[in-house]
Short mmCIF file of C-alpha atoms (C1' of nucleotides) in Angstrom, two decimals:
data_model
loop_
_atom_site.label_atom_id
_atom_site.label_comp_id
_atom_site.label_asym_id
_atom_site.label_seq_id
_atom_site.Cartn_x
_atom_site.Cartn_y
_atom_site.Cartn_z
CA MET A 118 0.00 0.00 0.00
CA THR A 119 1.56 3.27 -1.13
CA ALA A 120 0.31 6.67 -0.18
CA ALA A 121 -0.79 9.05 -2.89
CA LEU A 122 2.53 10.73 -3.41
CA PHE A 123 1.85 12.89 -6.43
CA THR A 124 -1.15 14.64 -7.89
CA LYS A 125 -2.97 11.76 -9.46
CA PRO A 126 -3.35 11.96 -13.21
CA PRO A 127 -7.09 12.52 -13.30
CA THR A 128 -9.46 10.85 -15.69
CA ALA A 129 -8.99 13.50 -18.34
CA GLN A 130 -12.63 14.40 -18.79
CA GLU A 131 -12.10 15.97 -15.39
CA ALA A 132 -9.12 17.78 -16.81
CA VAL A 133 -11.28 19.09 -19.62
CA LEU A 134 -13.94 20.12 -17.16
CA ALA A 135 -11.46 21.96 -14.98
CA GLU A 136 -9.95 23.76 -17.94
CA MET A 137 -13.34 24.72 -19.29
CA ARG A 138 -14.32 26.14 -15.93
CA ARG A 139 -11.18 28.23 -16.05
CA LEU A 140 -11.97 29.41 -19.56
CA LEU A 141 -15.44 30.39 -18.37
CA VAL A 142 -14.40 32.37 -15.30
CA THR A 143 -11.57 34.14 -17.11
CA GLY A 144 -13.98 35.09 -19.86
CA GLU A 145 -11.93 33.42 -22.58
CA LEU A 146 -15.19 31.68 -23.31
CA ALA A 147 -17.42 34.73 -23.24
CA PRO A 148 -21.18 34.59 -22.67
CA GLY A 149 -23.14 34.05 -25.84
CA THR A 150 -20.35 32.48 -27.85
CA PRO A 151 -21.12 29.13 -29.47
CA ILE A 152 -18.84 26.30 -28.47
CA ARG A 153 -17.18 24.45 -31.32
CA GLN A 154 -16.50 21.02 -29.95
CA GLU A 155 -13.73 20.08 -32.34
CA ALA A 156 -11.83 23.32 -31.93
CA LEU A 157 -12.05 22.99 -28.16
CA ALA A 158 -10.96 19.37 -28.29
CA ASP A 159 -7.96 20.20 -30.44
CA ARG A 160 -7.01 23.05 -28.16
CA LEU A 161 -7.08 20.74 -25.14
CA GLY A 162 -5.38 17.91 -26.96
CA VAL A 163 -8.17 15.38 -26.59
CA SER A 164 -10.97 14.02 -28.74
CA ARG A 165 -14.50 15.33 -28.77
CA VAL A 166 -15.86 12.61 -26.50
CA PRO A 167 -14.56 13.90 -23.15
CA VAL A 168 -15.42 17.42 -24.25
CA ARG A 169 -19.02 16.41 -24.79
CA GLU A 170 -19.23 14.75 -21.41
CA ALA A 171 -17.81 17.85 -19.76
CA LEU A 172 -20.35 19.97 -21.63
CA LYS A 173 -23.17 17.85 -20.30
CA VAL A 174 -21.94 18.57 -16.79
CA LEU A 175 -21.68 22.28 -17.46
CA GLU A 176 -25.14 22.24 -18.97
CA GLY A 177 -26.49 20.71 -15.78
CA GLU A 178 -24.86 23.50 -13.84
CA GLY A 179 -26.32 26.14 -16.11
CA HIS A 180 -23.02 27.39 -17.49
CA VAL A 181 -23.84 26.47 -21.05
CA GLU A 182 -27.10 26.05 -22.90
CA TYR A 183 -27.85 23.26 -25.27
CA SER A 184 -30.08 22.81 -28.30
CA PRO A 185 -30.17 19.48 -30.11
CA HIS A 186 -28.15 19.54 -33.31
CA ARG A 187 -27.32 23.19 -32.73
CA GLY A 188 -24.77 22.66 -30.00
CA TYR A 189 -23.78 24.52 -26.87
CA VAL A 190 -23.43 28.23 -26.24
CA VAL A 191 -21.98 29.89 -23.18
CA ALA A 192 -24.87 31.02 -20.98
CA GLU A 193 -25.54 34.69 -20.49
CA LEU A 194 -25.99 36.01 -16.98
CA SER A 195 -28.30 38.98 -16.69
CA VAL A 196 -28.66 41.28 -13.72
CA GLU A 197 -31.98 39.61 -12.93
CA ASP A 198 -30.24 36.24 -12.83
CA LEU A 199 -27.61 37.65 -10.51
CA VAL A 200 -30.21 39.04 -8.15
CA GLU A 201 -32.09 35.77 -8.20
CA VAL A 202 -28.99 33.76 -7.39
CA TYR A 203 -28.22 36.00 -4.47
CA ARG A 204 -31.76 35.78 -3.15
CA LEU A 205 -31.60 32.00 -3.24
CA ARG A 206 -28.24 32.11 -1.55
CA GLU A 207 -29.75 34.31 1.14
CA LEU A 208 -32.40 31.73 1.91
CA LEU A 209 -30.11 28.72 1.81
CA GLU A 210 -27.03 30.17 3.46
CA ALA A 211 -29.13 31.31 6.39
CA GLU A 212 -30.33 27.74 6.80
CA ALA A 213 -26.78 26.40 6.55
CA ILE A 214 -25.61 28.80 9.23
CA ARG A 215 -28.55 28.03 11.53
CA VAL A 216 -27.71 24.36 11.41
CA ALA A 217 -23.94 24.65 11.38
CA VAL A 218 -23.26 27.14 14.16
CA PRO A 219 -24.48 24.98 17.06
CA LYS A 220 -22.43 22.10 15.72
CA LEU A 221 -19.14 23.95 15.27
CA THR A 222 -16.24 22.32 17.09
CA PRO A 223 -13.07 24.18 18.12
CA THR A 224 -11.35 22.29 15.30
CA ASP A 225 -13.88 23.60 12.81
CA LEU A 226 -13.38 27.13 14.02
CA GLU A 227 -9.64 26.81 13.78
CA ALA A 228 -9.91 25.58 10.19
CA ILE A 229 -12.22 28.45 9.33
CA GLU A 230 -9.82 30.99 10.81
CA LEU A 231 -6.95 29.46 8.87
CA ALA A 232 -8.99 29.71 5.70
CA ALA A 233 -9.70 33.37 6.40
CA ALA A 234 -5.96 33.93 6.79
CA ASP A 235 -5.44 32.27 3.41
CA VAL A 236 -7.84 34.75 1.85
CA THR A 237 -5.95 37.64 3.41
CA ALA A 238 -2.61 36.28 2.28
CA ALA A 239 -3.78 35.77 -1.30
CA GLY A 240 -5.24 39.27 -1.24
CA LEU A 241 -1.91 40.77 -0.22
CA ARG A 242 -0.26 38.92 -3.07
CA ALA A 243 -3.03 40.32 -5.32
CA ASP A 244 -3.48 36.80 -6.70
CA LEU A 245 -7.07 36.95 -7.92
CA ALA A 246 -7.49 33.26 -8.67
CA ASP A 247 -6.17 32.32 -5.24
CA VAL A 248 -8.40 34.87 -3.53
CA THR A 249 -11.52 33.44 -5.14
CA THR A 250 -10.66 29.83 -4.35
CA ALA A 251 -9.60 30.67 -0.79
CA ASN A 252 -12.73 32.73 -0.26
CA ARG A 253 -14.86 29.89 -1.49
CA ALA A 254 -13.06 27.41 0.75
CA PHE A 255 -13.61 29.69 3.72
CA HIS A 256 -17.36 29.94 3.23
CA PHE A 257 -17.90 26.30 2.43
CA LEU A 258 -16.04 25.17 5.50
CA LEU A 259 -18.89 26.81 7.36
CA PHE A 260 -21.69 25.64 5.07
CA ASP A 261 -20.42 22.06 4.97
CA ALA A 262 -20.30 22.00 8.75
CA ALA A 263 -24.09 21.88 8.67
CA GLY A 264 -23.73 18.30 7.51
CA LEU A 265 -26.41 18.67 4.85
CA PRO A 266 -24.95 17.37 1.60
CA ARG A 267 -27.85 18.37 -0.62
CA LEU A 268 -27.75 21.92 0.74
CA SER A 269 -24.00 22.16 0.19
CA ARG A 270 -24.45 20.88 -3.31
CA THR A 271 -27.14 23.40 -4.17
CA LEU A 272 -25.11 26.25 -2.70
CA ARG A 273 -22.12 25.17 -4.73
CA GLN A 274 -24.22 25.36 -7.88
CA LEU A 275 -25.34 28.87 -7.01
CA TRP A 276 -21.79 29.99 -6.28
CA ASP A 277 -20.59 28.42 -9.50
CA ALA A 278 -23.16 30.32 -11.48
CA THR A 279 -21.69 33.68 -10.47
CA ASP A 280 -18.04 32.71 -10.25
CA VAL A 281 -17.34 34.76 -13.33
CA TYR A 282 -18.15 37.92 -11.49
CA ARG A 283 -16.39 37.15 -8.26
CA SER A 284 -13.01 37.59 -9.91
CA VAL A 285 -14.17 40.99 -11.10
CA TYR A 286 -15.19 41.86 -7.58
CA PHE A 287 -11.87 40.85 -6.09
CA ALA A 288 -9.97 42.80 -8.69
CA ALA A 289 -10.53 45.98 -6.67
CA PRO A 290 -8.14 46.22 -3.69
CA ALA A 291 -10.80 48.06 -1.69
CA ASN A 292 -13.12 45.11 -2.03
CA ARG A 293 -10.38 42.69 -1.02
CA SER A 294 -9.73 44.49 2.21
CA ARG A 295 -13.41 44.93 2.99
CA VAL A 296 -13.91 41.20 2.53
CA ASN A 297 -11.33 40.52 5.21
CA ASP A 298 -13.11 42.73 7.69
CA GLU A 299 -16.41 41.02 6.93
CA HIS A 300 -14.84 37.62 7.38
CA ASP A 301 -13.53 38.70 10.77
CA GLU A 302 -16.95 39.87 11.78
CA LEU A 303 -18.47 36.56 10.73
CA ILE A 304 -15.82 34.62 12.63
CA ALA A 305 -16.46 36.68 15.76
CA ALA A 306 -20.11 35.71 15.61
CA LEU A 307 -19.23 32.07 15.07
CA ARG A 308 -16.89 32.08 18.06
CA VAL A 309 -19.64 33.09 20.44
CA GLY A 310 -22.21 30.90 18.73
CA ASP A 311 -24.43 33.81 17.75
CA VAL A 312 -26.54 32.52 14.89
CA ARG A 313 -28.37 35.77 14.24
CA ALA A 314 -25.16 37.80 14.09
CA ALA A 315 -23.55 35.23 11.80
CA ILE A 316 -26.48 35.31 9.41
CA ALA A 317 -26.44 39.10 9.47
CA ALA A 318 -22.72 39.22 8.76
CA GLN A 319 -23.08 36.83 5.86
CA ALA A 320 -26.01 38.86 4.53
CA ALA A 321 -24.03 42.09 4.63
CA HIS A 322 -21.16 40.32 2.94
CA ARG A 323 -23.44 39.18 0.10
CA ALA A 324 -25.14 42.54 -0.21
CA HIS A 325 -21.85 44.32 -0.80
CA SER A 326 -20.74 41.98 -3.52
CA VAL A 327 -24.08 41.86 -5.33
CA GLU A 328 -24.17 45.63 -5.30
CA ALA A 329 -20.66 45.97 -6.66
CA VAL A 330 -21.15 43.36 -9.31
CA SER A 331 -24.51 44.58 -10.52
CA ASN A 332 -23.07 48.06 -10.81
CA ALA A 333 -20.31 46.62 -12.94
CA LEU A 334 -22.90 44.81 -15.07
CA THR A 335 -25.17 47.76 -15.72
CA THR A 336 -22.48 50.32 -16.50
CA MET B 77 -42.45 25.52 -43.88
CA THR B 78 -44.38 22.70 -42.24
CA ALA B 79 -45.84 22.91 -38.76
CA ALA B 80 -44.67 20.46 -36.12
CA LEU B 81 -47.52 18.04 -36.45
CA PHE B 82 -46.30 15.10 -34.40
CA THR B 83 -44.09 14.61 -31.37
CA LYS B 84 -40.71 15.28 -32.88
CA PRO B 85 -38.35 12.32 -32.88
CA PRO B 86 -36.02 13.56 -30.19
CA THR B 87 -32.26 13.45 -30.29
CA ALA B 88 -32.10 9.93 -28.87
CA GLN B 89 -29.81 10.74 -25.96
CA GLU B 90 -32.96 12.41 -24.69
CA ALA B 91 -34.78 9.17 -25.33
CA VAL B 92 -32.19 7.31 -23.29
CA LEU B 93 -32.45 9.90 -20.54
CA ALA B 94 -36.24 9.63 -20.44
CA GLU B 95 -36.15 5.87 -20.34
CA MET B 96 -33.52 5.84 -17.61
CA ARG B 97 -35.62 8.20 -15.53
CA ARG B 98 -38.48 5.76 -15.91
CA LEU B 99 -36.27 2.85 -14.89
CA LEU B 100 -35.21 4.83 -11.84
CA VAL B 101 -38.67 5.82 -10.62
CA THR B 102 -40.14 2.38 -11.24
CA GLY B 103 -37.27 0.86 -9.31
CA GLU B 104 -36.15 -1.35 -12.17
CA LEU B 105 -32.84 0.31 -11.55
CA ALA B 106 -32.76 -0.11 -7.80
CA PRO B 107 -30.63 2.04 -5.48
CA GLY B 108 -27.15 0.68 -5.03
CA THR B 109 -27.00 -1.33 -8.21
CA PRO B 110 -24.02 -0.69 -10.47
CA ILE B 111 -24.89 0.41 -13.98
CA ARG B 112 -23.35 -1.63 -16.77
CA GLN B 113 -23.16 0.74 -19.68
CA GLU B 114 -23.03 -1.87 -22.42
CA ALA B 115 -25.94 -3.91 -21.06
CA LEU B 116 -28.02 -0.75 -20.76
CA ALA B 117 -27.06 0.38 -24.24
CA ASP B 118 -28.02 -2.99 -25.72
CA ARG B 119 -31.30 -2.95 -23.87
CA LEU B 120 -32.15 0.48 -25.25
CA GLY B 121 -30.89 -0.35 -28.72
CA VAL B 122 -28.21 2.33 -28.86
CA SER B 123 -24.47 2.55 -28.41
CA ARG B 124 -22.73 3.45 -25.18
CA VAL B 125 -22.10 7.05 -26.18
CA PRO B 126 -25.61 8.48 -25.61
CA VAL B 127 -25.88 6.33 -22.49
CA ARG B 128 -22.77 7.96 -21.08
CA GLU B 129 -24.05 11.43 -21.83
CA ALA B 130 -27.35 10.64 -20.14
CA LEU B 131 -25.45 9.28 -17.14
CA LYS B 132 -23.55 12.54 -16.82
CA VAL B 133 -26.86 14.39 -16.65
CA LEU B 134 -28.22 12.01 -14.05
CA GLU B 135 -25.02 12.37 -12.08
CA GLY B 136 -25.48 16.12 -12.05
CA GLU B 137 -28.99 15.62 -10.71
CA GLY B 138 -27.75 13.26 -8.02
CA HIS B 139 -29.57 10.19 -9.27
CA VAL B 140 -26.40 8.22 -9.88
CA GLU B 141 -22.96 8.40 -8.35
CA TYR B 142 -19.77 8.19 -10.30
CA SER B 143 -16.24 7.05 -9.60
CA PRO B 144 -13.59 7.24 -12.31
CA HIS B 145 -12.91 3.88 -13.90
CA ARG B 146 -15.41 2.27 -11.55
CA GLY B 147 -18.53 3.52 -13.24
CA TYR B 148 -21.92 4.63 -12.07
CA VAL B 149 -24.17 3.23 -9.35
CA VAL B 150 -27.75 4.19 -8.64
CA ALA B 151 -27.75 6.61 -5.71
CA GLU B 152 -29.24 5.55 -2.41
CA LEU B 153 -31.72 7.85 -0.72
CA SER B 154 -31.71 7.67 3.05
CA VAL B 155 -34.34 9.04 5.41
CA GLU B 156 -31.95 11.87 6.27
CA ASP B 157 -31.70 12.76 2.60
CA LEU B 158 -35.45 12.75 2.31
CA VAL B 159 -35.84 15.06 5.28
CA GLU B 160 -33.17 17.36 3.92
CA VAL B 161 -34.82 17.56 0.52
CA TYR B 162 -38.14 18.45 2.11
CA ARG B 163 -36.57 21.09 4.30
CA LEU B 164 -34.97 22.74 1.29
CA ARG B 165 -38.26 22.53 -0.55
CA GLU B 166 -39.91 24.24 2.40
CA LEU B 167 -37.55 27.18 2.16
CA LEU B 168 -37.67 27.51 -1.60
CA GLU B 169 -41.33 26.77 -2.23
CA ALA B 170 -42.29 29.40 0.31
CA GLU B 171 -40.25 31.91 -1.65
CA ALA B 172 -41.80 30.80 -4.94
CA ILE B 173 -45.29 31.23 -3.50
CA ARG B 174 -44.46 34.63 -1.99
CA VAL B 175 -43.35 35.90 -5.37
CA ALA B 176 -45.91 34.10 -7.51
CA VAL B 177 -49.17 34.81 -5.70
CA PRO B 178 -49.25 38.58 -6.26
CA LYS B 179 -48.50 37.98 -9.93
CA LEU B 180 -51.15 35.36 -10.61
CA THR B 181 -53.46 36.26 -13.47
CA PRO B 182 -56.95 34.82 -13.91
CA THR B 183 -55.50 32.77 -16.75
CA ASP B 184 -52.86 31.33 -14.44
CA LEU B 185 -55.48 30.42 -11.88
CA GLU B 186 -57.60 28.75 -14.49
CA ALA B 187 -54.68 26.67 -15.70
CA ILE B 188 -53.88 25.67 -12.13
CA GLU B 189 -57.45 24.60 -11.52
CA LEU B 190 -57.45 22.57 -14.70
CA ALA B 191 -54.24 20.88 -13.60
CA ALA B 192 -55.80 20.03 -10.25
CA ALA B 193 -58.71 18.47 -12.11
CA ASP B 194 -56.23 16.38 -14.09
CA VAL B 195 -54.76 15.08 -10.87
CA THR B 196 -58.20 14.12 -9.64
CA ALA B 197 -59.08 12.44 -12.90
CA ALA B 198 -55.86 10.42 -12.98
CA GLY B 199 -56.46 9.48 -9.36
CA LEU B 200 -59.91 8.13 -10.16
CA ARG B 201 -58.40 6.05 -12.95
CA ALA B 202 -55.79 4.87 -10.40
CA ASP B 203 -53.12 5.65 -13.00
CA LEU B 204 -50.08 6.20 -10.79
CA ALA B 205 -47.75 7.51 -13.46
CA ASP B 206 -50.35 10.03 -14.60
CA VAL B 207 -51.06 11.12 -11.05
CA THR B 208 -47.43 11.89 -10.38
CA THR B 209 -46.92 13.82 -13.61
CA ALA B 210 -50.20 15.71 -13.23
CA ASN B 211 -49.39 16.51 -9.62
CA ARG B 212 -46.01 17.82 -10.63
CA ALA B 213 -47.52 19.91 -13.40
CA PHE B 214 -49.98 21.38 -10.96
CA HIS B 215 -47.37 22.50 -8.47
CA PHE B 216 -44.94 23.82 -11.04
CA LEU B 217 -47.58 25.92 -12.72
CA LEU B 218 -47.59 27.81 -9.46
CA PHE B 219 -43.84 27.80 -8.87
CA ASP B 220 -43.04 28.85 -12.44
CA ALA B 221 -45.48 31.74 -12.12
CA ALA B 222 -42.91 33.38 -9.86
CA GLY B 223 -40.86 34.00 -12.99
CA LEU B 224 -37.63 32.94 -11.31
CA PRO B 225 -35.97 30.41 -13.61
CA ARG B 226 -33.16 29.47 -11.27
CA LEU B 227 -35.59 28.83 -8.44
CA SER B 228 -37.79 26.68 -10.67
CA ARG B 229 -34.75 24.76 -11.78
CA THR B 230 -33.56 24.09 -8.26
CA LEU B 231 -37.02 23.02 -7.16
CA ARG B 232 -37.22 20.65 -10.08
CA GLN B 233 -33.97 19.05 -8.98
CA LEU B 234 -35.30 18.56 -5.50
CA TRP B 235 -38.55 17.07 -6.76
CA ASP B 236 -36.64 14.79 -9.11
CA ALA B 237 -34.56 13.51 -6.25
CA THR B 238 -37.58 12.08 -4.48
CA ASP B 239 -39.68 11.13 -7.47
CA VAL B 240 -39.06 7.48 -6.70
CA TYR B 241 -41.07 7.77 -3.54
CA ARG B 242 -43.90 9.88 -4.85
CA SER B 243 -45.26 6.92 -6.81
CA VAL B 244 -45.22 4.92 -3.60
CA TYR B 245 -47.13 7.68 -1.88
CA PHE B 246 -49.80 7.87 -4.56
CA ALA B 247 -50.25 4.12 -4.54
CA ALA B 248 -52.52 4.43 -1.50
CA PRO B 249 -56.05 5.59 -2.46
CA ALA B 250 -56.38 7.43 0.85
CA ASN B 251 -53.37 9.56 -0.03
CA ARG B 252 -54.73 10.26 -3.48
CA SER B 253 -57.99 11.65 -2.12
CA ARG B 254 -56.24 13.63 0.59
CA VAL B 255 -54.03 15.23 -2.02
CA ASN B 256 -57.10 16.50 -3.85
CA ASP B 257 -58.43 18.15 -0.73
CA GLU B 258 -55.09 19.77 -0.09
CA HIS B 259 -54.91 21.04 -3.63
CA ASP B 260 -58.35 22.58 -3.24
CA GLU B 261 -57.26 24.29 -0.08
CA LEU B 262 -54.19 25.68 -1.81
CA ILE B 263 -56.28 26.90 -4.73
CA ALA B 264 -58.71 28.63 -2.38
CA ALA B 265 -55.81 30.55 -0.87
CA LEU B 266 -54.49 31.45 -4.31
CA ARG B 267 -57.89 32.74 -5.40
CA VAL B 268 -58.02 35.32 -2.64
CA GLY B 269 -54.33 36.10 -2.92
CA ASP B 270 -53.54 34.97 0.60
CA VAL B 271 -49.81 34.26 0.60
CA ARG B 272 -49.64 33.04 4.18
CA ALA B 273 -52.49 30.59 3.72
CA ALA B 274 -51.01 29.32 0.46
CA ILE B 275 -47.64 28.71 2.09
CA ALA B 276 -49.33 26.98 4.98
CA ALA B 277 -51.36 24.76 2.67
CA GLN B 278 -48.27 23.80 0.71
CA ALA B 279 -46.43 23.10 3.97
CA ALA B 280 -49.17 20.79 5.23
CA HIS B 281 -49.18 19.08 1.87
CA ARG B 282 -45.47 18.40 2.10
CA ALA B 283 -45.60 17.35 5.71
CA HIS B 284 -48.13 14.64 4.96
CA SER B 285 -46.14 13.16 2.14
CA VAL B 286 -42.79 13.26 3.92
CA GLU B 287 -44.39 11.57 6.90
CA ALA B 288 -45.96 8.83 4.80
CA VAL B 289 -42.85 8.22 2.77
CA SER B 290 -40.44 8.18 5.68
CA ASN B 291 -42.71 5.71 7.43
CA ALA B 292 -42.55 3.53 4.34
CA LEU B 293 -38.78 3.87 4.31
CA THR B 294 -38.13 2.95 7.93
CA THR B 295 -40.51 -0.01 8.11
"C1'" DA C 296 -4.54 -21.75 6.03
"C1'" DA C 297 -3.62 -16.66 5.24
"C1'" DA C 298 -1.66 -13.36 2.60
"C1'" DG C 299 0.28 -11.67 -1.18
"C1'" DT C 300 1.25 -11.89 -6.42
"C1'" DG C 301 0.53 -12.44 -11.25
"C1'" DG C 302 -2.27 -12.50 -15.00
"C1'" DA C 303 -6.84 -13.27 -17.49
"C1'" DT C 304 -11.31 -11.01 -17.88
"C1'" DA C 305 -14.65 -7.48 -17.55
"C1'" DT C 306 -15.59 -2.66 -17.66
"C1'" DT C 307 -14.81 1.98 -18.40
"C1'" DG C 308 -12.26 5.93 -21.00
"C1'" DG C 309 -11.08 7.83 -25.30
"C1'" DA C 310 -10.24 8.14 -30.41
"C1'" DT C 311 -11.75 7.66 -34.91
"C1'" DC C 312 -15.08 7.07 -38.31
"C1'" DC C 313 -19.65 7.58 -40.41
"C1'" DA C 314 -24.51 9.42 -40.40
"C1'" DA C 315 -27.87 13.05 -39.62
"C1'" DT C 316 -28.93 17.76 -39.25
"C1'" DT C 317 -28.22 22.48 -39.63
"C1'" DT C 318 -26.15 26.48 -41.75
"C1'" DC C 319 -24.90 29.34 -45.31
"C1'" DG C 320 -24.25 30.83 -49.89
"C1'" DA C 321 -25.20 30.73 -54.78
"C1'" DC C 322 -28.71 30.70 -57.89
"C1'" DT C 323 -33.40 31.29 -59.71
"C1'" DA C 324 -37.99 33.15 -59.99
"C1'" DG C 325 -41.08 36.78 -59.26
"C1'" DC D 225 -34.20 43.81 -55.34
"C1'" DT D 226 -36.54 40.33 -52.42
"C1'" DA D 227 -38.00 35.78 -51.49
"C1'" DG D 228 -37.40 31.21 -52.06
"C1'" DT D 229 -34.84 26.92 -53.21
"C1'" DC D 230 -31.25 23.82 -53.82
"C1'" DG D 231 -26.97 22.02 -52.43
"C1'" DA D 232 -22.22 22.10 -50.49
"C1'" DA D 233 -19.80 22.73 -46.21
"C1'" DA D 234 -19.69 22.78 -41.37
"C1'" DT D 235 -21.20 20.86 -37.15
"C1'" DT D 236 -23.24 17.79 -34.12
"C1'" DG D 237 -25.00 12.86 -32.99
"C1'" DG D 238 -23.91 8.14 -32.75
"C1'" DA D 239 -21.36 3.68 -33.58
"C1'" DT D 240 -17.36 1.09 -33.54
"C1'" DC D 241 -12.82 0.19 -32.27
"C1'" DC D 242 -8.76 0.36 -29.28
"C1'" DA D 243 -6.45 1.64 -24.79
"C1'" DA D 244 -6.35 2.04 -19.82
"C1'" DT D 245 -7.90 0.60 -15.51
"C1'" DA D 246 -10.11 -2.25 -12.23
"C1'" DT D 247 -11.74 -6.68 -10.72
"C1'" DC D 248 -11.41 -11.40 -9.88
"C1'" DC D 249 -9.27 -15.82 -9.46
"C1'" DA D 250 -5.76 -19.24 -9.55
"C1'" DC D 251 -1.32 -19.84 -7.75
"C1'" DT D 252 2.68 -19.38 -4.89
"C1'" DT D 253 4.95 -18.60 -0.56
"C1'" DT D 254 5.33 -18.71 4.22
#
DNA sequence: AAAGTGGATATTGGATCCAATTTCGACTAG
DNA sequence: CTAGTCGAAATTGGATCCAATATCCACTTT
């Protein structure tokens, strides 16, 4: 029995999926553009088969839209969509926090604080990709602590849907520093087990980002 | 230009998907059983390719679980899962009703009443499949009236997840008649635009079915 | 007998090839 | 000049074939 020493060579449709996600959040695959399967396959050095399977996954997540015999196009995200996603997050994240907070162990809290530090560190390095992944890890440590897999899954879908815009949000240094303060506030509430304060902190956190992003969208 | 006169011959991976959904809700593909792609493909008279694409969709919806190089197995649904699904439905259906009720037009209401009549009719014929589809149509006429596509989509996923058990629920004639009463109560609330009453009716509706189904699961 | 090892078999992953459909442009008719 | 039609090219859908991995079983070793 050998331990997993190196990053396992994944099953390659996963590689395609990961790369396509990157293309989507960086905007290299811009909303509205049709996806040419063969071109994409060539670019990634694989055949069309794994590309098509990855597209089916992305379709399920709402990142691309599909019409039979017409193919896939990158989904557009309107301001209304954005607002809707954030409203659904409001409802579901509140539930996650209600359930999770009473269950939080000191170990959980420690992990969450470490994750917050990661966000800060990535922010100081101005590494946008790292900030977004660290930020996501931070929040989902809390959400997952609720122990409700279906809820976590749904929240992940909602976060995924607006990932494109989170990088935009974190591009502004002011936003990066504000996020740190908001994380600290949330952590303070978690430490004392104050559900209401935690929900409020998370709500304020969301409100700021949805405001910033929808401004960016409308202008 | 010819009008679409007959049910268009769909793109065949859709056919596979539809048939697999049927196999899942009827239990012919029972929870926990591994899915042999080739056997399934032979049975459906197609190659493995469309089967694999359909499986990716079902994986995204949580109906099957996937491990690289190990394949797909039909997902198990525990009582905890069931309770979680219903809790999420509670949160999201309440929101759908809050938004939809003030927007309901007389036309909407008429359609909803017709759908309720369909449920009753199918119930009298004791046609389980028709009852479940009519029941679903009834509820989603209301949910969709909210005009929130992402919410509708998420609710559909949650309903899909427990579709297996809804047929079980409707198998009992007592449940079928109770459902009709509950639908009438909901409609009465919709008619007078009473959001609170509508939410309450929907909640009672859910509570009865989750109770019946979880009893069936534990015994 | 228990545990580990090697290899045959079954199953999934991916590539290539062919069929079906759509798209787009040239051409014709009005 | 516009509308319509036909057909070639592009694109997706599906089938078949080969490769990679996992599973299972006989066999060896202690």
